[in-house]
Amino acid sequence: MNIVKRVVSTNNNLPPGILGIASRSFKAIKLPGESLDSSDSPCLLHAIHVFHCPDGVGIVSKLSECIASRGGNILSADVFVPENRNAFYSRSEFIFDPVKWSRVQMEEDFSKLSNMFNALKSVVQVPMLDPKYKISVLASKQDHCLFDLLYAWQEGKLPFHITSVISNHDRDPNTHVIRFLERHGIPYHYLQTTQQCEREEDILNLVQDTDFLVLARYMQVLSGNFLNSYGKDVINIHHGLLPSFKGGNPARQAFDAGVKLIGATSHFVTEELDSGPIIEQMVETVSHRDNLRSFIQKSQNLEKQCLAKAIKSYCELRVLRYGQNRTVVF
């Protein structure tokens, strides 16, 4: 099995030639004789393509040939071939002229490659043409992750549209979260839950028209039946103190134990609690100088940053599932 090195160009003014050489053959990667620079042609659009298929000879060649044959220009290309696995993963960013290469034709071209290589996943995204992701955010009492997502959405920092916020906590109408949601016309659904009634059917009815769900410190377990019925990705965030400090008030437990390193983990939700494929993790040191208040503040800041980065990576097609419980994050 050949191990492929990562090939990335960070220079937007690319020369009309080969981007780089890895141990897999890149001889067929030929960019157009005239460099496509978005500063020269304002009609050029940016696109992303991800590909996952069984490993084989000529995949990189055919992918690059598909883009170049339509006048597109590759800006970056990431390839991963794991050891001892018959698998190939890639993510490419490129610019193209929509007059010469229509969105419909692009889908057809990449679909042919999917059939050629028996692809398990082939997704193309053109941010300027394609609709934004539609998401629902589930939250409980804590606001820090929820409000951070609302602010990022308002500022256009994350490429999604929030269709609703669902919570098992009844917020007062005068809270900053409710006022924000009312100001922006985002519905807030309070679903009271008990041990006997998790309200999962009601949640399913509210999220049918979404592309994925985000659990922003939602302190309820979603069952396997819910996940199977929803059938799309669910992204969760939790503190990085697990599994050492379970149960109530983990920050107090960790603070009292004198830990020196705290963190946050964002992952896909699976039926096994807090054990889904990890998307993003962040850590920070704490010391004897931290009190409980600063300890909690650091932990919450990590959770906000980690969740936002995981969602951004997911929306930019940087996250691919790998094996039973792992991810490739380009």
Short mmCIF file of C-alpha atoms in Angstrom, two decimals, residues 131-270:
data_model
loop_
_atom_site.label_atom_id
_atom_site.label_comp_id
_atom_site.label_asym_id
_atom_site.label_seq_id
_atom_site.Cartn_x
_atom_site.Cartn_y
_atom_site.Cartn_z
CA PRO A 131 -28.16 26.95 -0.08
CA LYS A 132 -26.74 27.19 3.42
CA TYR A 133 -27.11 24.30 5.81
CA LYS A 134 -30.29 24.34 7.87
CA ILE A 135 -29.77 23.35 11.48
CA SER A 136 -31.65 23.17 14.76
CA VAL A 137 -29.83 23.78 18.02
CA LEU A 138 -30.77 21.80 21.14
CA ALA A 139 -29.81 23.34 24.47
CA SER A 140 -30.59 23.00 28.15
CA LYS A 141 -30.03 25.60 30.87
CA GLN A 142 -26.48 26.74 30.05
CA ASP A 143 -26.37 29.50 27.43
CA HIS A 144 -22.68 29.91 26.58
CA CYS A 145 -22.50 27.55 23.58
CA LEU A 146 -25.98 28.46 22.33
CA PHE A 147 -25.39 32.19 22.39
CA ASP A 148 -21.96 31.84 20.82
CA LEU A 149 -23.56 30.00 17.86
CA LEU A 150 -26.30 32.63 17.58
CA TYR A 151 -23.71 35.41 17.53
CA ALA A 152 -21.54 33.59 14.98
CA TRP A 153 -24.62 33.09 12.78
CA GLN A 154 -25.55 36.77 13.08
CA GLU A 155 -22.03 37.83 12.10
CA GLY A 156 -21.92 35.40 9.15
CA LYS A 157 -18.97 33.52 10.62
CA LEU A 158 -20.60 30.10 10.26
CA PRO A 159 -22.30 28.98 7.02
CA PHE A 160 -25.67 27.80 8.31
CA HIS A 161 -29.19 29.00 8.95
CA ILE A 162 -30.74 28.30 12.35
CA THR A 163 -34.33 27.13 11.83
CA SER A 164 -35.15 26.72 15.53
CA VAL A 165 -33.84 26.36 19.06
CA ILE A 166 -35.24 23.50 21.11
CA SER A 167 -34.79 23.24 24.85
CA ASN A 168 -35.95 21.31 27.88
CA HIS A 169 -35.51 24.51 29.88
CA ASP A 170 -38.16 27.25 29.94
CA ARG A 171 -36.37 30.57 29.53
CA ASP A 172 -37.87 33.81 30.73
CA PRO A 173 -39.07 36.13 27.89
CA ASN A 174 -36.68 38.86 29.08
CA THR A 175 -33.52 36.77 28.81
CA HIS A 176 -30.92 37.83 26.24
CA VAL A 177 -31.35 34.54 24.34
CA ILE A 178 -35.12 34.87 23.92
CA ARG A 179 -34.85 38.53 22.96
CA PHE A 180 -32.21 37.63 20.36
CA LEU A 181 -34.36 34.85 18.89
CA GLU A 182 -37.45 37.06 18.71
CA ARG A 183 -35.46 39.86 17.08
CA HIS A 184 -34.26 37.48 14.35
CA GLY A 185 -37.46 35.48 13.96
CA ILE A 186 -36.00 32.17 15.16
CA PRO A 187 -38.62 29.94 16.87
CA TYR A 188 -37.93 28.76 20.42
CA HIS A 189 -39.55 25.47 21.43
CA TYR A 190 -39.71 24.54 25.10
CA LEU A 191 -40.31 20.82 25.50
CA GLN A 192 -40.54 19.77 29.10
CA THR A 193 -38.91 16.39 29.62
CA THR A 194 -39.08 13.82 32.38
CA GLN A 195 -37.51 10.41 32.89
CA GLN A 196 -40.72 8.89 31.56
CA CYS A 197 -41.12 11.31 28.64
CA GLU A 198 -38.12 12.43 26.61
CA ARG A 199 -40.27 14.18 23.95
CA GLU A 200 -38.19 12.65 21.14
CA GLU A 201 -41.13 12.33 18.77
CA ASP A 202 -41.89 16.03 19.22
CA ILE A 203 -38.25 16.90 18.54
CA LEU A 204 -38.29 14.76 15.37
CA ASN A 205 -41.35 16.62 14.10
CA LEU A 206 -39.56 19.94 14.61
CA VAL A 207 -36.28 18.98 12.89
CA GLN A 208 -37.41 17.08 9.81
CA ASP A 209 -36.39 19.92 7.48
CA THR A 210 -32.84 20.29 8.82
CA ASP A 211 -29.49 19.12 7.46
CA PHE A 212 -27.94 18.32 10.84
CA LEU A 213 -28.45 18.97 14.55
CA VAL A 214 -26.21 20.63 17.11
CA LEU A 215 -26.34 19.80 20.80
CA ALA A 216 -25.15 22.99 22.52
CA ARG A 217 -24.85 21.60 26.04
CA TYR A 218 -28.15 19.71 25.73
CA MET A 219 -28.28 17.62 28.89
CA GLN A 220 -30.54 14.87 27.59
CA VAL A 221 -29.54 11.55 26.03
CA LEU A 222 -30.85 10.92 22.51
CA SER A 223 -31.86 7.31 22.00
CA GLY A 224 -30.79 5.01 19.20
CA ASN A 225 -34.37 5.08 17.91
CA PHE A 226 -34.20 8.87 17.63
CA LEU A 227 -30.85 8.81 15.83
CA ASN A 228 -32.05 6.15 13.39
CA SER A 229 -35.31 7.99 12.73
CA TYR A 230 -33.56 11.31 12.16
CA GLY A 231 -30.97 9.66 9.91
CA LYS A 232 -28.62 12.64 9.70
CA ASP A 233 -25.60 13.83 11.63
CA VAL A 234 -25.85 15.16 15.18
CA ILE A 235 -22.87 17.09 16.61
CA ASN A 236 -22.30 17.33 20.35
CA ILE A 237 -19.97 19.25 22.66
CA HIS A 238 -18.91 18.34 26.18
CA HIS A 239 -16.15 19.19 28.60
CA GLY A 240 -12.89 17.31 28.24
CA LEU A 241 -12.92 16.08 31.83
CA LEU A 242 -14.64 12.82 30.91
CA PRO A 243 -14.46 10.03 31.89
CA SER A 244 -12.79 11.03 35.16
CA PHE A 245 -15.46 13.42 36.41
CA LYS A 246 -18.93 12.16 35.65
CA GLY A 247 -22.27 13.27 37.04
CA GLY A 248 -23.22 16.65 38.43
CA ASN A 249 -20.93 19.66 38.60
CA PRO A 250 -17.88 18.12 36.91
CA ALA A 251 -16.00 21.44 36.97
CA ARG A 252 -16.20 21.53 40.78
CA GLN A 253 -15.06 17.90 40.93
CA ALA A 254 -12.07 18.61 38.67
CA PHE A 255 -11.20 21.84 40.48
CA ASP A 256 -11.26 20.08 43.84
CA ALA A 257 -9.06 17.33 42.39
CA GLY A 258 -6.46 19.92 41.37
CA VAL A 259 -6.30 19.05 37.67
CA LYS A 260 -3.78 21.02 35.59
CA LEU A 261 -5.22 20.41 32.12
CA ILE A 262 -8.82 20.95 30.99
CA GLY A 263 -10.39 20.54 27.60
CA ALA A 264 -13.44 20.21 25.36
CA THR A 265 -14.46 17.57 22.84
CA SER A 266 -16.85 17.87 19.91
CA HIS A 267 -18.01 14.63 18.31
CA PHE A 268 -20.76 12.94 16.33
CA VAL A 269 -23.54 11.53 18.47
CA THR A 270 -23.99 7.77 18.50
#
